[in-house]
Amino acid sequence: MKGNLLGVTSLDEAIRFARAGFAANILLMTGFWRGEEEEIIRLGLTPTVWECEQIDLLEHAASRMGVAKHPST
């Protein structure tokens, strides 16, 4: 299955598509909860951010994981 962008409504849904090898960027449309940021980065998902604190969570998780930037940028 190929496409440019797939929108999903939860991290669990995104994980299923990522594990299935879906060949598109996966947009987590409903945002994410504290504690999900490392999995979002590990899978290279595009999260929706609704609070500034979420940007900090993503940046700190990326730093801990040695990821310099989101793969789509």
XYZ file of C-alpha atoms in Angstrom:
73
model
C 0.000 0.000 0.000
C 1.485 3.374 -1.013
C 0.514 6.951 -0.322
C 1.930 10.248 0.851
C 0.209 10.628 4.210
C -2.023 8.483 6.359
C -4.007 10.071 9.195
C -4.757 7.946 12.255
C -6.586 8.688 15.481
C -4.383 6.959 18.043
C -0.851 5.767 18.659
C -2.138 2.170 18.739
C -3.580 2.586 15.251
C -0.336 4.151 14.026
C 1.665 1.238 15.435
C -0.487 -1.264 13.529
C 0.070 0.539 10.222
C 3.800 1.039 10.868
C 4.273 -2.663 11.707
C 2.337 -3.602 8.577
C 4.923 -1.668 6.541
C 2.605 1.072 5.316
C 4.708 3.153 2.913
C 3.589 6.662 3.879
C 4.142 9.269 6.528
C 1.743 8.591 9.376
C 0.024 11.620 10.908
C -1.193 11.190 14.466
C -4.194 13.516 14.053
C -5.503 13.565 17.627
C -2.236 14.409 19.327
C -0.578 12.243 21.954
C -0.362 11.655 25.680
C 2.646 12.097 27.957
C 4.708 8.920 27.789
C 3.988 8.229 24.103
C 6.648 10.583 22.739
C 9.488 8.021 22.474
C 7.334 5.602 20.459
C 6.256 8.452 18.183
C 9.891 9.292 17.505
C 10.974 5.667 17.193
C 8.328 5.074 14.507
C 8.991 8.396 12.734
C 5.370 9.508 13.124
C 4.159 13.057 12.555
C 2.336 14.096 15.728
C -0.277 16.798 16.122
C 0.690 19.131 18.969
C -1.974 20.956 20.975
C 0.163 22.215 23.888
C 3.635 23.780 23.920
C 4.669 21.240 26.568
C 4.322 18.496 23.954
C 7.061 20.087 21.865
C 9.360 19.944 24.884
C 8.429 16.290 25.480
C 9.261 15.432 21.866
C 12.527 17.383 21.910
C 13.696 15.772 25.162
C 12.751 12.295 23.956
C 14.566 12.846 20.657
C 17.643 14.039 22.513
C 17.608 10.997 24.828
C 17.251 8.725 21.807
C 19.987 10.469 19.799
C 17.577 11.617 17.076
C 18.520 15.003 15.654
C 15.266 15.880 13.850
C 12.059 14.428 12.482
C 12.785 12.302 9.372
C 10.360 14.262 7.177
C 12.204 17.564 7.593
